mmCIF file of C-alpha atoms in Angstrom:
data_model
loop_
_atom_site.group_PDB
_atom_site.id
_atom_site.type_symbol
_atom_site.label_atom_id
_atom_site.label_comp_id
_atom_site.label_asym_id
_atom_site.label_seq_id
_atom_site.Cartn_x
_atom_site.Cartn_y
_atom_site.Cartn_z
ATOM 1 C CA MET A 26 157.207 -58.787 231.147
ATOM 2 C CA ASN A 27 160.458 -60.615 231.795
ATOM 3 C CA LEU A 28 162.407 -58.898 234.586
ATOM 4 C CA LYS A 29 165.766 -59.872 233.052
ATOM 5 C CA GLN A 30 164.838 -58.104 229.826
ATOM 6 C CA LEU A 31 164.065 -55.033 231.946
ATOM 7 C CA GLY A 32 167.618 -55.083 233.354
ATOM 8 C CA TRP A 33 167.186 -57.385 236.369
ATOM 9 C CA ASN A 34 170.382 -59.187 237.394
ATOM 10 C CA SER A 35 172.025 -60.963 240.336
ATOM 11 C CA PHE A 36 172.873 -57.644 242.026
ATOM 12 C CA PHE A 37 169.211 -56.623 242.260
ATOM 13 C CA GLU A 38 168.061 -60.171 243.015
ATOM 14 C CA GLU A 39 170.381 -60.312 246.017
ATOM 15 C CA ASN A 40 169.250 -56.927 247.330
ATOM 16 C CA PHE A 41 165.580 -57.791 246.776
ATOM 17 C CA ALA A 42 165.664 -61.164 248.583
ATOM 18 C CA SER A 43 164.587 -59.807 252.001
ATOM 19 C CA TYR A 44 161.734 -57.804 250.449
ATOM 20 C CA GLN A 45 160.562 -60.830 248.483
ATOM 21 C CA ARG A 46 160.279 -62.828 251.697
ATOM 22 C CA GLU A 47 157.991 -60.080 253.025
ATOM 23 C CA GLY A 48 155.709 -60.414 250.011
ATOM 24 C CA TYR A 49 156.826 -57.384 247.989
ATOM 25 C CA LEU A 50 156.965 -57.381 244.178
ATOM 26 C CA ALA A 51 159.705 -55.789 242.082
ATOM 27 C CA GLY A 52 159.136 -52.973 239.604
ATOM 28 C CA ARG A 53 161.296 -50.609 237.568
ATOM 29 C CA VAL A 54 160.608 -46.877 237.293
ATOM 30 C CA ALA A 55 159.961 -45.893 233.669
ATOM 31 C CA ILE A 56 158.729 -42.322 234.249
ATOM 32 C CA ALA A 57 158.908 -40.178 237.391
ATOM 33 C CA TYR A 58 156.234 -37.486 237.544
ATOM 34 C CA LYS A 59 155.902 -35.066 240.479
ATOM 35 C CA ASN A 60 153.953 -37.391 242.763
ATOM 36 C CA THR A 61 153.286 -40.397 240.533
ATOM 37 C CA TYR A 62 155.520 -43.055 239.003
ATOM 38 C CA PHE A 63 154.981 -45.231 235.951
ATOM 39 C CA LEU A 64 156.415 -48.722 236.527
ATOM 40 C CA TYR A 65 157.280 -51.815 234.530
ATOM 41 C CA THR A 66 156.585 -55.063 236.395
ATOM 42 C CA GLU A 67 156.267 -58.760 235.583
ATOM 43 C CA THR A 68 152.492 -58.421 235.673
ATOM 44 C CA GLY A 69 152.374 -55.341 233.423
ATOM 45 C CA GLU A 70 152.548 -51.548 233.655
ATOM 46 C CA LEU A 71 151.423 -49.845 236.875
ATOM 47 C CA LEU A 72 150.947 -46.336 238.232
ATOM 48 C CA ALA A 73 152.407 -45.935 241.705
ATOM 49 C CA GLU A 74 152.845 -43.519 244.584
ATOM 50 C CA ILE A 75 155.455 -43.680 247.317
ATOM 51 C CA ALA A 76 154.556 -44.834 250.823
ATOM 52 C CA GLY A 77 154.224 -42.214 253.544
ATOM 53 C CA LYS A 78 157.093 -43.757 255.525
ATOM 54 C CA LEU A 79 159.418 -43.513 252.519
ATOM 55 C CA ARG A 80 158.431 -39.888 251.933
ATOM 56 C CA TYR A 81 158.837 -38.987 255.607
ATOM 57 C CA GLY A 82 162.341 -40.489 255.755
ATOM 58 C CA ALA A 83 163.543 -38.664 252.622
ATOM 59 C CA THR A 84 165.978 -35.838 253.348
ATOM 60 C CA GLN A 85 167.265 -35.192 249.814
ATOM 61 C CA SER A 86 166.213 -35.744 246.198
ATOM 62 C CA GLU A 87 168.199 -38.974 245.826
ATOM 63 C CA ASP A 88 165.983 -40.540 248.523
ATOM 64 C CA PHE A 89 163.093 -40.502 246.028
ATOM 65 C CA PRO A 90 162.732 -42.947 243.109
ATOM 66 C CA ALA A 91 164.436 -41.951 239.854
ATOM 67 C CA VAL A 92 163.998 -43.191 236.298
ATOM 68 C CA GLY A 93 165.741 -46.562 236.046
ATOM 69 C CA ASP A 94 165.385 -47.420 239.746
ATOM 70 C CA TRP A 95 164.246 -50.841 240.907
ATOM 71 C CA VAL A 96 161.683 -50.587 243.699
ATOM 72 C CA ALA A 97 159.833 -52.902 246.090
ATOM 73 C CA ILE A 98 156.077 -52.443 245.720
ATOM 74 C CA ARG A 99 152.717 -53.679 246.919
ATOM 75 C CA PRO A 100 150.047 -53.605 244.176
ATOM 76 C CA SER A 101 146.517 -52.464 244.987
ATOM 77 C CA PRO A 102 143.716 -55.090 245.147
ATOM 78 C CA GLY A 103 142.625 -54.091 241.644
ATOM 79 C CA GLY A 104 146.130 -54.623 240.301
ATOM 80 C CA LYS A 105 146.335 -51.354 238.343
ATOM 81 C CA ASN A 106 148.066 -49.223 240.967
ATOM 82 C CA ALA A 107 150.791 -49.786 243.545
ATOM 83 C CA ILE A 108 152.597 -48.284 246.524
ATOM 84 C CA ILE A 109 156.395 -47.974 246.449
ATOM 85 C CA HIS A 110 157.834 -48.946 249.841
ATOM 86 C CA HIS A 111 161.584 -49.286 249.180
ATOM 87 C CA ILE A 112 164.218 -48.289 246.604
ATOM 88 C CA LEU A 113 166.783 -50.982 245.867
ATOM 89 C CA PRO A 114 170.484 -49.977 245.979
ATOM 90 C CA ARG A 115 171.579 -48.400 242.696
ATOM 91 C CA GLN A 116 174.201 -50.253 240.669
ATOM 92 C CA SER A 117 175.033 -47.023 238.858
ATOM 93 C CA LYS A 118 173.592 -43.525 238.644
ATOM 94 C CA PHE A 119 174.147 -40.558 236.392
ATOM 95 C CA SER A 120 173.895 -37.326 238.396
ATOM 96 C CA ARG A 121 174.424 -33.641 237.825
ATOM 97 C CA LYS A 122 174.094 -30.557 239.972
ATOM 98 C CA VAL A 123 170.701 -28.889 239.640
ATOM 99 C CA ALA A 124 170.739 -25.762 237.504
ATOM 100 C CA GLY A 125 171.124 -22.489 239.373
ATOM 101 C CA GLY A 126 172.896 -21.596 242.580
ATOM 102 C CA LYS A 127 171.731 -24.474 244.802
ATOM 103 C CA THR A 128 174.205 -27.288 245.500
ATOM 104 C CA LYS A 129 171.834 -30.216 245.128
ATOM 105 C CA GLU A 130 172.075 -33.487 243.253
ATOM 106 C CA GLN A 131 169.741 -34.339 240.391
ATOM 107 C CA ILE A 132 169.742 -38.006 239.387
ATOM 108 C CA VAL A 133 169.302 -38.063 235.618
ATOM 109 C CA ALA A 134 169.095 -41.867 235.337
ATOM 110 C CA SER A 135 170.009 -44.897 237.422
ATOM 111 C CA ASN A 136 171.071 -48.504 236.860
ATOM 112 C CA ILE A 137 172.468 -47.806 233.406
ATOM 113 C CA ASP A 138 175.062 -50.006 231.706
ATOM 114 C CA ARG A 139 176.162 -47.645 228.973
ATOM 115 C CA VAL A 140 176.010 -43.893 228.367
ATOM 116 C CA PHE A 141 175.706 -42.723 224.767
ATOM 117 C CA ILE A 142 177.229 -39.239 224.686
ATOM 118 C CA VAL A 143 175.628 -37.762 221.567
ATOM 119 C CA SER A 144 177.421 -34.906 219.805
ATOM 120 C CA GLY A 145 176.444 -33.263 216.541
ATOM 121 C CA LEU A 146 178.961 -33.005 213.704
ATOM 122 C CA ASP A 147 177.529 -29.623 212.742
ATOM 123 C CA ARG A 148 178.467 -26.133 213.955
ATOM 124 C CA ASP A 149 177.699 -27.078 217.560
ATOM 125 C CA PHE A 150 180.514 -29.675 217.732
ATOM 126 C CA ASN A 151 182.491 -28.983 220.925
ATOM 127 C CA LEU A 152 185.352 -31.086 222.364
ATOM 128 C CA ARG A 153 185.282 -29.329 225.741
ATOM 129 C CA ARG A 154 181.603 -30.193 226.142
ATOM 130 C CA ILE A 155 182.324 -33.853 225.345
ATOM 131 C CA GLU A 156 184.989 -33.833 228.083
ATOM 132 C CA ARG A 157 182.435 -32.610 230.623
ATOM 133 C CA TYR A 158 179.987 -35.348 229.636
ATOM 134 C CA LEU A 159 182.767 -37.929 229.890
ATOM 135 C CA ILE A 160 183.470 -36.917 233.491
ATOM 136 C CA LEU A 161 179.805 -37.372 234.401
ATOM 137 C CA ALA A 162 179.617 -40.679 232.522
ATOM 138 C CA TRP A 163 182.700 -42.207 234.168
ATOM 139 C CA GLU A 164 181.494 -41.012 237.558
ATOM 140 C CA SER A 165 178.134 -42.736 237.056
ATOM 141 C CA GLY A 166 179.674 -46.217 237.062
ATOM 142 C CA ALA A 167 178.465 -46.894 233.510
ATOM 143 C CA ASN A 168 180.670 -47.239 230.418
ATOM 144 C CA PRO A 169 180.586 -44.343 227.943
ATOM 145 C CA ALA A 170 180.395 -44.480 224.166
ATOM 146 C CA ILE A 171 180.486 -41.393 221.951
ATOM 147 C CA VAL A 172 177.923 -41.104 219.166
ATOM 148 C CA LEU A 173 178.847 -38.540 216.524
ATOM 149 C CA ASN A 174 175.553 -37.672 214.840
ATOM 150 C CA LYS A 175 174.702 -35.670 211.704
ATOM 151 C CA ALA A 176 177.401 -37.305 209.585
ATOM 152 C CA ASP A 177 175.530 -35.980 206.526
ATOM 153 C CA LEU A 178 176.433 -32.404 207.563
ATOM 154 C CA CYS A 179 180.177 -32.972 207.978
ATOM 155 C CA VAL A 180 182.828 -32.946 205.237
ATOM 156 C CA SER A 181 185.755 -33.749 207.547
ATOM 157 C CA ILE A 182 184.532 -36.775 209.523
ATOM 158 C CA GLY A 183 188.024 -38.309 209.737
ATOM 159 C CA GLU A 184 189.407 -35.160 211.396
ATOM 160 C CA ARG A 185 186.535 -35.043 213.897
ATOM 161 C CA ILE A 186 187.020 -38.695 214.831
ATOM 162 C CA ALA A 187 190.750 -38.090 215.383
ATOM 163 C CA GLU A 188 189.988 -35.091 217.620
ATOM 164 C CA VAL A 189 187.564 -37.112 219.738
ATOM 165 C CA GLU A 190 189.957 -40.078 219.957
ATOM 166 C CA ALA A 191 192.608 -37.700 221.330
ATOM 167 C CA ILE A 192 190.417 -36.682 224.279
ATOM 168 C CA ALA A 193 188.712 -40.052 224.816
ATOM 169 C CA PRO A 194 191.286 -42.809 224.234
ATOM 170 C CA GLY A 195 189.753 -46.271 224.332
ATOM 171 C CA VAL A 196 186.152 -45.013 224.345
ATOM 172 C CA PRO A 197 184.030 -46.467 221.490
ATOM 173 C CA ILE A 198 183.118 -43.902 218.823
ATOM 174 C CA VAL A 199 180.205 -44.476 216.444
ATOM 175 C CA VAL A 200 179.403 -42.133 213.544
ATOM 176 C CA VAL A 201 175.742 -42.046 212.479
ATOM 177 C CA SER A 202 173.125 -39.976 210.719
ATOM 178 C CA ALA A 203 170.003 -40.319 212.844
ATOM 179 C CA LEU A 204 167.907 -38.365 210.350
ATOM 180 C CA SER A 205 168.483 -40.884 207.548
ATOM 181 C CA GLY A 206 169.109 -43.864 209.824
ATOM 182 C CA SER A 207 172.555 -44.412 208.336
ATOM 183 C CA ALA A 208 174.851 -46.630 210.488
ATOM 184 C CA VAL A 209 172.394 -46.616 213.442
ATOM 185 C CA GLU A 210 172.570 -50.428 213.453
ATOM 186 C CA GLN A 211 176.140 -50.110 214.765
ATOM 187 C CA LEU A 212 174.588 -49.234 218.143
ATOM 188 C CA HIS A 213 172.530 -52.434 218.376
ATOM 189 C CA PRO A 214 175.299 -54.532 220.048
ATOM 190 C CA TYR A 215 175.026 -52.181 223.067
ATOM 191 C CA LEU A 216 171.253 -52.622 223.266
ATOM 192 C CA GLN A 217 170.748 -56.332 223.773
ATOM 193 C CA PRO A 218 168.203 -57.865 226.219
ATOM 194 C CA GLY A 219 168.960 -56.704 229.749
ATOM 195 C CA ASP A 220 171.132 -53.742 228.641
ATOM 196 C CA THR A 221 170.148 -50.217 229.712
ATOM 197 C CA VAL A 222 171.535 -47.226 227.810
ATOM 198 C CA ALA A 223 171.043 -43.517 228.525
ATOM 199 C CA LEU A 224 171.203 -40.897 225.761
ATOM 200 C CA LEU A 225 172.967 -37.728 226.885
ATOM 201 C CA GLY A 226 173.800 -34.594 225.008
ATOM 202 C CA SER A 227 172.979 -30.952 224.491
ATOM 203 C CA SER A 228 169.828 -29.628 222.859
ATOM 204 C CA GLY A 229 169.806 -30.042 219.100
ATOM 205 C CA VAL A 230 172.327 -32.909 218.790
ATOM 206 C CA GLY A 231 169.587 -35.275 217.581
ATOM 207 C CA LYS A 232 168.950 -37.485 220.623
ATOM 208 C CA SER A 233 165.200 -37.717 220.003
ATOM 209 C CA THR A 234 165.692 -38.490 216.306
ATOM 210 C CA LEU A 235 168.196 -41.176 217.274
ATOM 211 C CA ALA A 236 165.786 -42.574 219.878
ATOM 212 C CA ASN A 237 163.066 -42.810 217.214
ATOM 213 C CA GLN A 238 165.410 -44.749 214.920
ATOM 214 C CA LEU A 239 166.296 -47.186 217.698
ATOM 215 C CA LEU A 240 162.664 -47.564 218.762
ATOM 216 C CA GLY A 241 161.431 -47.947 215.204
ATOM 217 C CA THR A 242 158.622 -45.460 215.918
ATOM 218 C CA LEU A 243 157.977 -41.730 216.191
ATOM 219 C CA ALA A 244 157.734 -41.958 219.981
ATOM 220 C CA GLN A 245 159.823 -38.808 220.527
ATOM 221 C CA ASN A 246 158.978 -35.401 219.071
ATOM 222 C CA VAL A 247 161.763 -33.729 217.112
ATOM 223 C CA GLN A 248 162.580 -30.097 216.368
ATOM 224 C CA ALA A 249 164.964 -28.501 213.920
ATOM 225 C CA VAL A 250 167.996 -26.538 215.107
ATOM 226 C CA ARG A 251 168.137 -22.772 214.577
ATOM 227 C CA GLU A 252 169.803 -21.755 211.327
ATOM 228 C CA SER A 253 171.351 -18.658 212.951
ATOM 229 C CA ASP A 254 173.668 -20.446 215.383
ATOM 230 C CA GLY A 255 173.173 -24.173 214.847
ATOM 231 C CA LYS A 256 171.798 -24.620 218.354
ATOM 232 C CA GLY A 257 168.729 -26.679 219.165
ATOM 233 C CA ARG A 258 165.707 -26.423 221.410
ATOM 234 C CA HIS A 259 164.599 -28.853 224.089
ATOM 235 C CA THR A 260 162.506 -31.639 222.556
ATOM 236 C CA THR A 261 162.405 -34.248 225.305
ATOM 237 C CA THR A 262 160.872 -32.643 228.394
ATOM 238 C CA HIS A 263 161.173 -35.572 230.801
ATOM 239 C CA ARG A 264 163.229 -38.727 231.272
ATOM 240 C CA GLU A 265 161.659 -41.996 230.186
ATOM 241 C CA LEU A 266 162.789 -45.635 230.224
ATOM 242 C CA MET A 267 161.663 -47.235 226.953
ATOM 243 C CA ARG A 268 161.750 -50.828 225.717
ATOM 244 C CA LEU A 269 163.530 -51.403 222.403
ATOM 245 C CA PRO A 270 162.867 -53.957 219.648
ATOM 246 C CA THR A 271 166.375 -55.351 220.297
ATOM 247 C CA GLY A 272 165.295 -56.240 223.853
ATOM 248 C CA GLY A 273 167.348 -53.519 225.534
ATOM 249 C CA MET A 274 166.169 -50.470 227.465
ATOM 250 C CA LEU A 275 166.733 -46.844 226.446
ATOM 251 C CA ILE A 276 166.519 -43.688 228.565
ATOM 252 C CA ASP A 277 166.182 -40.465 226.584
ATOM 253 C CA THR A 278 166.935 -37.336 228.596
ATOM 254 C CA PRO A 279 166.181 -33.623 228.131
ATOM 255 C CA GLY A 280 168.993 -31.715 226.453
ATOM 256 C CA MET A 281 171.355 -29.936 228.818
ATOM 257 C CA ARG A 282 172.409 -26.428 227.867
ATOM 258 C CA GLU A 283 174.147 -26.074 231.232
ATOM 259 C CA ILE A 284 176.210 -29.161 232.099
ATOM 260 C CA GLN A 285 176.494 -28.817 235.859
ATOM 261 C CA MET A 286 179.044 -31.209 237.355
ATOM 262 C CA TRP A 287 178.210 -33.525 240.244
ATOM 263 C CA SER A 288 181.115 -35.841 240.876
ATOM 264 C CA SER A 289 184.373 -36.461 242.685
ATOM 265 C CA ASP A 290 187.887 -36.812 241.268
ATOM 266 C CA ARG A 291 187.156 -40.265 239.809
ATOM 267 C CA GLY A 292 185.471 -38.984 236.667
ATOM 268 C CA LEU A 293 188.179 -36.347 236.187
ATOM 269 C CA GLN A 294 190.940 -38.949 236.496
ATOM 270 C CA GLU A 295 189.282 -41.287 233.985
ATOM 271 C CA THR A 296 188.625 -38.519 231.458
ATOM 272 C CA PHE A 297 192.088 -36.950 231.743
ATOM 273 C CA GLU A 298 194.107 -40.102 232.389
ATOM 274 C CA ASP A 299 196.840 -38.895 230.020
ATOM 275 C CA ILE A 300 197.327 -35.685 232.017
ATOM 276 C CA GLU A 301 197.145 -37.515 235.361
ATOM 277 C CA LEU A 302 199.931 -39.884 234.233
ATOM 278 C CA LEU A 303 202.090 -37.008 232.982
ATOM 279 C CA ALA A 304 201.628 -35.138 236.286
ATOM 280 C CA GLN A 305 203.171 -38.096 238.121
ATOM 281 C CA GLN A 306 206.402 -37.448 236.191
ATOM 282 C CA CYS A 307 206.794 -33.876 237.461
ATOM 283 C CA ARG A 308 209.925 -33.259 239.537
ATOM 284 C CA PHE A 309 207.964 -31.883 242.501
ATOM 285 C CA ARG A 310 204.958 -33.682 243.968
ATOM 286 C CA ASP A 311 203.158 -30.372 244.642
ATOM 287 C CA CYS A 312 203.857 -29.028 241.142
ATOM 288 C CA GLN A 313 201.280 -26.432 240.082
ATOM 289 C CA HIS A 314 202.204 -26.947 236.397
ATOM 290 C CA ASP A 315 202.924 -23.272 235.920
ATOM 291 C CA ARG A 316 206.603 -22.292 235.896
ATOM 292 C CA GLU A 317 208.141 -24.959 238.132
ATOM 293 C CA PRO A 318 211.329 -26.597 236.824
ATOM 294 C CA GLY A 319 210.930 -30.207 235.739
ATOM 295 C CA CYS A 320 207.182 -29.913 235.016
ATOM 296 C CA ALA A 321 206.299 -32.836 232.744
ATOM 297 C CA LEU A 322 203.041 -31.231 231.632
ATOM 298 C CA ARG A 323 204.695 -28.013 230.484
ATOM 299 C CA ALA A 324 207.320 -30.040 228.644
ATOM 300 C CA ALA A 325 204.585 -32.058 226.892
ATOM 301 C CA ILE A 326 202.818 -28.857 225.808
ATOM 302 C CA GLU A 327 206.069 -27.392 224.462
ATOM 303 C CA ASN A 328 206.979 -30.501 222.465
ATOM 304 C CA GLY A 329 203.448 -30.813 221.098
ATOM 305 C CA THR A 330 202.444 -34.131 222.704
ATOM 306 C CA LEU A 331 199.787 -32.429 224.861
ATOM 307 C CA ASP A 332 197.256 -29.937 223.518
ATOM 308 C CA GLU A 333 197.334 -26.788 225.671
ATOM 309 C CA GLN A 334 193.569 -26.261 225.337
ATOM 310 C CA ARG A 335 192.994 -29.729 226.776
ATOM 311 C CA PHE A 336 195.298 -28.915 229.690
ATOM 312 C CA LEU A 337 193.472 -25.616 230.343
ATOM 313 C CA SER A 338 190.164 -27.513 230.263
ATOM 314 C CA TYR A 339 191.569 -29.963 232.830
ATOM 315 C CA GLN A 340 192.633 -27.137 235.148
ATOM 316 C CA LYS A 341 189.258 -25.404 234.848
ATOM 317 C CA LEU A 342 187.292 -28.588 235.591
ATOM 318 C CA GLN A 343 189.615 -29.495 238.470
ATOM 319 C CA LYS A 344 188.964 -26.126 240.149
ATOM 320 C CA GLU A 345 185.221 -26.465 239.535
ATOM 321 C CA LEU A 346 185.111 -29.931 241.122
ATOM 322 C CA HIS A 347 187.182 -28.870 244.146
ATOM 323 C CA TYR A 348 184.786 -25.973 244.776
ATOM 324 C CA LEU A 349 181.783 -28.274 244.340
ATOM 325 C CA SER A 350 183.284 -30.851 246.723
ATOM 326 C CA ALA A 351 183.633 -28.199 249.430
ATOM 327 C CA LYS A 352 179.977 -27.165 248.941
ATOM 328 C CA GLN A 353 178.837 -30.804 249.020
ATOM 329 C CA ASN A 354 180.668 -31.402 252.311
ATOM 330 C CA GLN A 355 179.052 -28.315 253.797
ATOM 331 C CA ASN A 356 175.597 -29.464 252.653
ATOM 332 C CA ALA A 357 176.180 -32.997 253.959
ATOM 333 C CA SER A 358 176.971 -31.557 257.371
ATOM 334 C CA LEU A 359 173.720 -29.545 257.361
ATOM 335 C CA VAL A 360 171.686 -32.608 256.285
ATOM 336 C CA GLU A 361 173.218 -34.699 259.095
ATOM 337 C CA LYS A 362 172.460 -31.952 261.606
ATOM 338 C CA LYS A 363 168.831 -31.836 260.407
ATOM 339 C CA ARG A 364 168.556 -35.635 260.694
ATOM 340 C CA TRP A 365 169.733 -35.644 264.303
ATOM 341 C CA LYS A 366 167.319 -32.827 265.155
ATOM 342 C CA GLN A 367 164.483 -35.001 263.842
ATOM 343 C CA ILE A 368 165.721 -37.974 265.898
ATOM 344 C CA HIS A 369 165.919 -35.913 269.123
ATOM 345 C CA LYS A 370 162.480 -34.435 268.426
ATOM 346 C CA GLN A 371 161.025 -37.933 268.006
ATOM 347 C CA ARG A 372 162.699 -39.106 271.226
ATOM 348 C CA ARG A 373 161.235 -36.190 273.153
ATOM 349 C CA LYS A 374 157.762 -37.073 271.862
ATOM 350 C CA MET A 375 158.229 -40.690 272.932
ATOM 351 C CA GLY A 376 159.413 -39.537 276.373
ATOM 352 C CA LYS A 377 156.297 -37.394 276.888
ATOM 353 C CA LYS A 378 154.026 -40.325 275.946
ATOM 354 C CA ARG A 379 155.686 -42.486 278.582
#
């Protein structure tokens, strides 16, 4: 395999240089199982485990390899297996908070160039959900594009496109029908050799059907949505980095019923740039955008240039991210405390040996 076709570039080459001098080989994580990893390498596909030192030094989930990661490995003498010794710095990563009450990061995919946010044009179409995905996409460091699927089920495509353009100015929008394959070729320019794209979206939006069209095979199982509410069931059960006929790389991801945020203000600012710019025009710097005189946001809502539902969505997400940030800071403090306890424990052991 050609490393450049797998997404290798000058960023990874620079960060791999010291490992190369030590005799390591480079590989990219295609699938991450519980204790085993499936890798793409120049010499072929390998199964790998992580080195004991890497496992021992891991304090959180992001310290383990994720799908899309580049890693430094040593193959076994037989050449069919390998040990992962180091994870190269990530150029980008798409993360969310794990489902449930725990404040922990789950890396969905790493080293991606473009995020395809897939939304169905059926009864499950939801602008607020697209906004949440946009925040995560911008925060990842990758560029988003919005794929409106199931064009065959929509009689007002023009209206839907206008609605999405209003909440995602400047973001590419592509309308397709993955089931029939109609207009799927419009996505090919984003999937050239060396490009890595992640498919993101809720259950039932047609990600697996779209992946099959792009792959040219029935690699991904598909399931129909429920007639009662238009919602889908999980088809993809794990993340996988797949090679495309166009030369690019595609990561399909399990559908997310619960889009848990994991980001700072950057993604919020990018997604709601229009509101952020309006807020700068308020008379008071600490304006709460409620009843204060000279509030530019309230004026925009009243004159119809800002949709009130979009503003309410912004306020809700802002509160959610502020709460999450406080929890993340608290967790970071606990992790640092645990790390220093381990260091002191190791020093005491070394002192006793002496």
